[in-house]
XYZ file of N, CA, C and O in Angstrom:
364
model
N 237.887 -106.379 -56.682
C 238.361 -105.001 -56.734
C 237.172 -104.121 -57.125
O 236.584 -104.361 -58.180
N 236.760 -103.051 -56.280
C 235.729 -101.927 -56.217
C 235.730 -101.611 -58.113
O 236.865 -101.327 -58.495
N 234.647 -101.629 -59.276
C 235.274 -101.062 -60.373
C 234.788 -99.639 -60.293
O 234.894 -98.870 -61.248
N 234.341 -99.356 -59.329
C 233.663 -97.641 -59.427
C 235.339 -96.918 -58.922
O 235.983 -96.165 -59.653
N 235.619 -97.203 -58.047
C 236.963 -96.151 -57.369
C 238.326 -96.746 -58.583
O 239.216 -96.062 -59.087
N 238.018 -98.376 -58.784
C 239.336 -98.957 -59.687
C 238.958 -99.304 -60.491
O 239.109 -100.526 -60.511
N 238.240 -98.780 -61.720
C 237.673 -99.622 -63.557
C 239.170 -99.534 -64.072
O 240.118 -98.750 -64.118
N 238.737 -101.036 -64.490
C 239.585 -101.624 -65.634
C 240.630 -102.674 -64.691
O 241.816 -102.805 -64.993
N 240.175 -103.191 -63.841
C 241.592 -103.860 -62.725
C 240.741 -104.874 -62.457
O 239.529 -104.711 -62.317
N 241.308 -105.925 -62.374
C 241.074 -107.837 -62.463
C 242.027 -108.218 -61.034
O 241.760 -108.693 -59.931
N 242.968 -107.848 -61.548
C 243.366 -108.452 -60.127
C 244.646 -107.090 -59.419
O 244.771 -106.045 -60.056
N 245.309 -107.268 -58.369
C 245.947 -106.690 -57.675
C 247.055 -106.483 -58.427
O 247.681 -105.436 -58.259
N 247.559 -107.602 -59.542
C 248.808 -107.114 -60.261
C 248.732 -106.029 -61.266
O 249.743 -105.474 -61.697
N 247.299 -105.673 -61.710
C 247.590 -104.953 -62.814
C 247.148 -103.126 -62.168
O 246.819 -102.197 -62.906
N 247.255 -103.073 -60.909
C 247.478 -101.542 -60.373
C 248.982 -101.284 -60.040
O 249.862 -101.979 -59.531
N 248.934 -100.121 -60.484
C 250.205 -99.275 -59.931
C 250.392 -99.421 -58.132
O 249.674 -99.924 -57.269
N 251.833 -98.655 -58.090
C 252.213 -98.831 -56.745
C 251.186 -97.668 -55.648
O 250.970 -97.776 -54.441
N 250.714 -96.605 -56.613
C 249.801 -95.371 -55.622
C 248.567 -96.301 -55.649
O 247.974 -96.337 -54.571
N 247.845 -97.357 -57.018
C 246.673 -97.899 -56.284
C 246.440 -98.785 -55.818
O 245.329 -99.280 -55.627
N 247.816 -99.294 -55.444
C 247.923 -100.327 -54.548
C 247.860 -99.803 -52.671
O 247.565 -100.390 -51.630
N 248.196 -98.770 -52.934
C 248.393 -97.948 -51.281
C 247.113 -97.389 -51.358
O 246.499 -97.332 -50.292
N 246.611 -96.999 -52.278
C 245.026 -96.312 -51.963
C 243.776 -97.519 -51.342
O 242.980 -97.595 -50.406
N 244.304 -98.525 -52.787
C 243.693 -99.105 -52.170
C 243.711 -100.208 -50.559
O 242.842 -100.624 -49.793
N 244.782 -100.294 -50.629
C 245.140 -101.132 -49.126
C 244.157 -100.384 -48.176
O 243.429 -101.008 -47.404
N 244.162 -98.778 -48.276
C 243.882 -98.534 -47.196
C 242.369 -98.435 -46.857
O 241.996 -97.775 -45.887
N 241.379 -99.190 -47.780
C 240.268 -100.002 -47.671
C 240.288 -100.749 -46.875
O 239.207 -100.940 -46.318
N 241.434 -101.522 -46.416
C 241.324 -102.840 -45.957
C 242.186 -103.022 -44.487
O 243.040 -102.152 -44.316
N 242.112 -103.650 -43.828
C 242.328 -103.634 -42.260
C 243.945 -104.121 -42.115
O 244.740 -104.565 -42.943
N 244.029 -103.883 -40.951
C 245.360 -104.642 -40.727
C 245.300 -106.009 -40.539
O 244.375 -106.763 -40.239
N 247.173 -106.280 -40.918
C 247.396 -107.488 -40.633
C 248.960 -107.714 -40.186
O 249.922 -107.045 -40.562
N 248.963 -108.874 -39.250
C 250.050 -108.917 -38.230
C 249.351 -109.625 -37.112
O 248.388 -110.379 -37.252
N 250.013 -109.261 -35.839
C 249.818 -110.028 -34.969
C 249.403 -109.107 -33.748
O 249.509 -107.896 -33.937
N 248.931 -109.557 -32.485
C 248.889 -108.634 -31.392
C 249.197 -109.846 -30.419
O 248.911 -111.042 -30.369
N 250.230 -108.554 -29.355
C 250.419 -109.565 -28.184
C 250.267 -108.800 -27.183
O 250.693 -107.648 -27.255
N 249.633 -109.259 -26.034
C 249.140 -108.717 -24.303
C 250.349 -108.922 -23.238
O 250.871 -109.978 -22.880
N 250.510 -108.165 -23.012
C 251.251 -108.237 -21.403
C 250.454 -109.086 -20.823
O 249.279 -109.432 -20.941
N 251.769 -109.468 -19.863
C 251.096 -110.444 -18.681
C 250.503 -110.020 -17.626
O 250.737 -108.932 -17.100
N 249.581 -110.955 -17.181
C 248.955 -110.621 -15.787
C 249.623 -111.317 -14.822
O 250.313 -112.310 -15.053
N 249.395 -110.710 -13.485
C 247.835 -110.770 -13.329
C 247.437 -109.015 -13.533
O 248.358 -108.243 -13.266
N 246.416 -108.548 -13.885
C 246.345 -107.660 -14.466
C 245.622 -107.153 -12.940
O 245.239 -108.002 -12.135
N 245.513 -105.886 -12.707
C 245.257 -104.738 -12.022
C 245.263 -102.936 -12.657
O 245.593 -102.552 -13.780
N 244.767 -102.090 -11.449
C 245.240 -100.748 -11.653
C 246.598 -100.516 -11.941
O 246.794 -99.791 -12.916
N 247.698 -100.992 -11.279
C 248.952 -100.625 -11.579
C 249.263 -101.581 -12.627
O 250.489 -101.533 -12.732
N 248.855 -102.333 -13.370
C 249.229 -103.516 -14.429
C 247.988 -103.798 -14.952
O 247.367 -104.840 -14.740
N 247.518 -102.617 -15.828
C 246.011 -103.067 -17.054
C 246.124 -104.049 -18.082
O 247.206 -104.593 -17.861
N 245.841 -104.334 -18.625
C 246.263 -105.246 -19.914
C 246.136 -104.588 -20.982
O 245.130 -104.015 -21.401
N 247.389 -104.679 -21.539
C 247.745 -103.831 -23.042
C 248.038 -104.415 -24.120
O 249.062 -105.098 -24.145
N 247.150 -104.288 -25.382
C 247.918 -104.668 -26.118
C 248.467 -103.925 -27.442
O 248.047 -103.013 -28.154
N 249.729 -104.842 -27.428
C 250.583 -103.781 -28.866
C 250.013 -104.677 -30.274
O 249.834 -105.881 -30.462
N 249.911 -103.995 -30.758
C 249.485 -104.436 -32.374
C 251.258 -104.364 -33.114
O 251.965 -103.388 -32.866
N 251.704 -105.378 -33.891
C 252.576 -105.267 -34.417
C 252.078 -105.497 -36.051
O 251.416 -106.520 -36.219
N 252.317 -104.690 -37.213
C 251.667 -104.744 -38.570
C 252.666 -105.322 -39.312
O 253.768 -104.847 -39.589
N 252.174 -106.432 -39.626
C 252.572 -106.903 -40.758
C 252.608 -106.576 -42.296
O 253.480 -106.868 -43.114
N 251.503 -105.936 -42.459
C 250.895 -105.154 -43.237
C 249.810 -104.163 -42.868
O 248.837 -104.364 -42.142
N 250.258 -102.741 -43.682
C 249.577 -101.767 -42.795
C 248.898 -100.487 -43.589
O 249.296 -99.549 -44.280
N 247.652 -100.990 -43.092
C 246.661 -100.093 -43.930
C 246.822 -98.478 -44.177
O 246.329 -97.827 -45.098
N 247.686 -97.990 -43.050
C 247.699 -96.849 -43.251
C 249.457 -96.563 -43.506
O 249.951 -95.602 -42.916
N 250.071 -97.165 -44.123
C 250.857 -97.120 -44.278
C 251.568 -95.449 -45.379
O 251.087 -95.230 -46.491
N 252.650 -94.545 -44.802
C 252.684 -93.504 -45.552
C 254.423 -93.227 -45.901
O 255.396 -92.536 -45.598
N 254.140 -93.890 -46.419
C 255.710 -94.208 -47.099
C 257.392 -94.508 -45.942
O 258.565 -94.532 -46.317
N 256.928 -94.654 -44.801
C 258.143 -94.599 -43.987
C 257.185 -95.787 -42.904
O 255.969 -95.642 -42.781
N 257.889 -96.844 -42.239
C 257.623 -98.019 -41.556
C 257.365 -96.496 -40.108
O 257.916 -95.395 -40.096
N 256.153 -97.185 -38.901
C 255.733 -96.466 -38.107
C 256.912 -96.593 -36.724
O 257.709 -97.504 -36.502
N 256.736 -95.681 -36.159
C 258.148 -95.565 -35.625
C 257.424 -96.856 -34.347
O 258.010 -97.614 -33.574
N 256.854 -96.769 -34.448
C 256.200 -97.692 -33.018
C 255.072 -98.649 -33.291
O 254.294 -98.251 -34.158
N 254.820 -99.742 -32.790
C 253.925 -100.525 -33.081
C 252.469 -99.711 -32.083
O 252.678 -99.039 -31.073
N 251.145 -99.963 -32.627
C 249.941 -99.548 -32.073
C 249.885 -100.508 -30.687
O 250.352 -101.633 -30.511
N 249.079 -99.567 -29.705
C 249.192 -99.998 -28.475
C 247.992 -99.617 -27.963
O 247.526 -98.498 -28.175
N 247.357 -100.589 -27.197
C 245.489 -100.119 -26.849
C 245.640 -101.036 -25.305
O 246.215 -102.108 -25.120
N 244.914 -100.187 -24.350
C 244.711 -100.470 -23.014
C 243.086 -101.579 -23.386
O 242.121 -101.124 -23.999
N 243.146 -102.766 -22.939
C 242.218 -103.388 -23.484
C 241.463 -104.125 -22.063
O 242.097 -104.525 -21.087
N 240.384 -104.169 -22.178
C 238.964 -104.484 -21.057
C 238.971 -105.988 -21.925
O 238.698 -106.087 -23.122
N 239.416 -107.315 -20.859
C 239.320 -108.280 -21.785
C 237.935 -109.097 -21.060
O 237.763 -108.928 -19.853
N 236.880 -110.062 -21.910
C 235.970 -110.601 -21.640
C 236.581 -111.867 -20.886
O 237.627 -112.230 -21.423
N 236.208 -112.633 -19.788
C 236.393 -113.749 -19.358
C 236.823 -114.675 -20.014
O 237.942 -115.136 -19.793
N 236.158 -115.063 -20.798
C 236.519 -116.269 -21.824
C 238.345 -115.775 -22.934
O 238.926 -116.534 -23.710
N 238.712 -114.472 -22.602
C 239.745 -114.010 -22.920
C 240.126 -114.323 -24.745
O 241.191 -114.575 -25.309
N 238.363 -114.125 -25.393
C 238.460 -114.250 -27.077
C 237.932 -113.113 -27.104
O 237.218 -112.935 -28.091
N 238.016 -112.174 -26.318
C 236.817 -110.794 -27.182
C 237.232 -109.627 -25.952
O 236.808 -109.642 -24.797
N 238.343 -108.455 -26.654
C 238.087 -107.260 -25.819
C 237.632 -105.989 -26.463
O 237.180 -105.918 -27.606
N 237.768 -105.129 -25.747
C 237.327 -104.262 -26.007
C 238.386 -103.061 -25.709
O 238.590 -102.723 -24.543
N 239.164 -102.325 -26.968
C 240.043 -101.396 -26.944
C 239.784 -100.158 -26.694
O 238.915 -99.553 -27.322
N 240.739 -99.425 -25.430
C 240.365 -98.145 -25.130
C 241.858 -97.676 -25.335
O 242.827 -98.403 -25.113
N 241.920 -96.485 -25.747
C 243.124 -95.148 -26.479
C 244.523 -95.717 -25.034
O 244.162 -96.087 -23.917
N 245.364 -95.675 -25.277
C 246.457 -95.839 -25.029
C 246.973 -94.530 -24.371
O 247.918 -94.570 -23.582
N 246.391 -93.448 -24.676
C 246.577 -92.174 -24.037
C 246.272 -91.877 -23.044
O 245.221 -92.306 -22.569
N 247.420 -90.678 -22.083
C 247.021 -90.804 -21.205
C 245.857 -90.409 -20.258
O 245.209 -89.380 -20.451
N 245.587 -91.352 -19.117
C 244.324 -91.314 -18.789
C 244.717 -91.607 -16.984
O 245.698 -91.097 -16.442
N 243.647 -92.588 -16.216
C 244.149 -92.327 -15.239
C 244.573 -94.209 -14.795
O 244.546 -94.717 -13.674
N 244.916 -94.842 -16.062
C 246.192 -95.714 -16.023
C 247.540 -95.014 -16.168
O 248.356 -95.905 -16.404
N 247.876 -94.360 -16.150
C 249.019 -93.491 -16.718
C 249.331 -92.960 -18.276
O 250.320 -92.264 -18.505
C-alpha cells in the first residue's frame, strides 16, 4: 500500500470503504473478456466485451453495460490490439 497517498495502512483491512474505492482505482480490472465468433470480416469485426468482476472505476451503482472494444487480433490470437467501440465505419 502507497504510504505517501495511504500512511498508516498495512494491509487492505485497516482502510475505510472511500479508501478502499480510491484506492482500487489505482489498480486495473478484473473479470473476464469474451470475443464473438468468427469468421471475422467487415460485416463481422471481432469484438470484445469486457465483463468486470471487479471494477476499477467503479461509482457507486454496477455499470449499466459491460465494456466493449472492436479488437485487431494478432495471428497467434494471444495479443490484440483495442480500438473504441464507437461509432466508426464498422458501424
Amino acid at each position: 500500500i502507497p504510504r505517501v497517498d495511504f500512511p498508516g495502512h498495512q494491509s487492505l483491512s485497516s482502510m475505510s470503504d472511500t479508501e478502499l474505492s480510491l484506492f482500487a482505482r489505482r489498480h486495473c480490472f478484473a473479470g473476464y473478456s469474451v470475443v464473438n465468433d468468427g469468421p471475422w470480416n467487415d460485416a463481422n469485426p471481432p469484438i470484445c466485451v469486457r465483463h468486470h468482476a471487479i471494477d476499477w472505476n467503479f461509482t457507486g451503482k454496477m455499470r449499466p453495460r459491460p465494456n466493449k472494444w472492436r479488437i485487431e487480433m494478432r495471428e497467434d490470437r494471444k495479443v490484440w490490439k483495442e480500438w473504441g467501440y464507437a461509432k466508426d465505419r464498422h458501424g
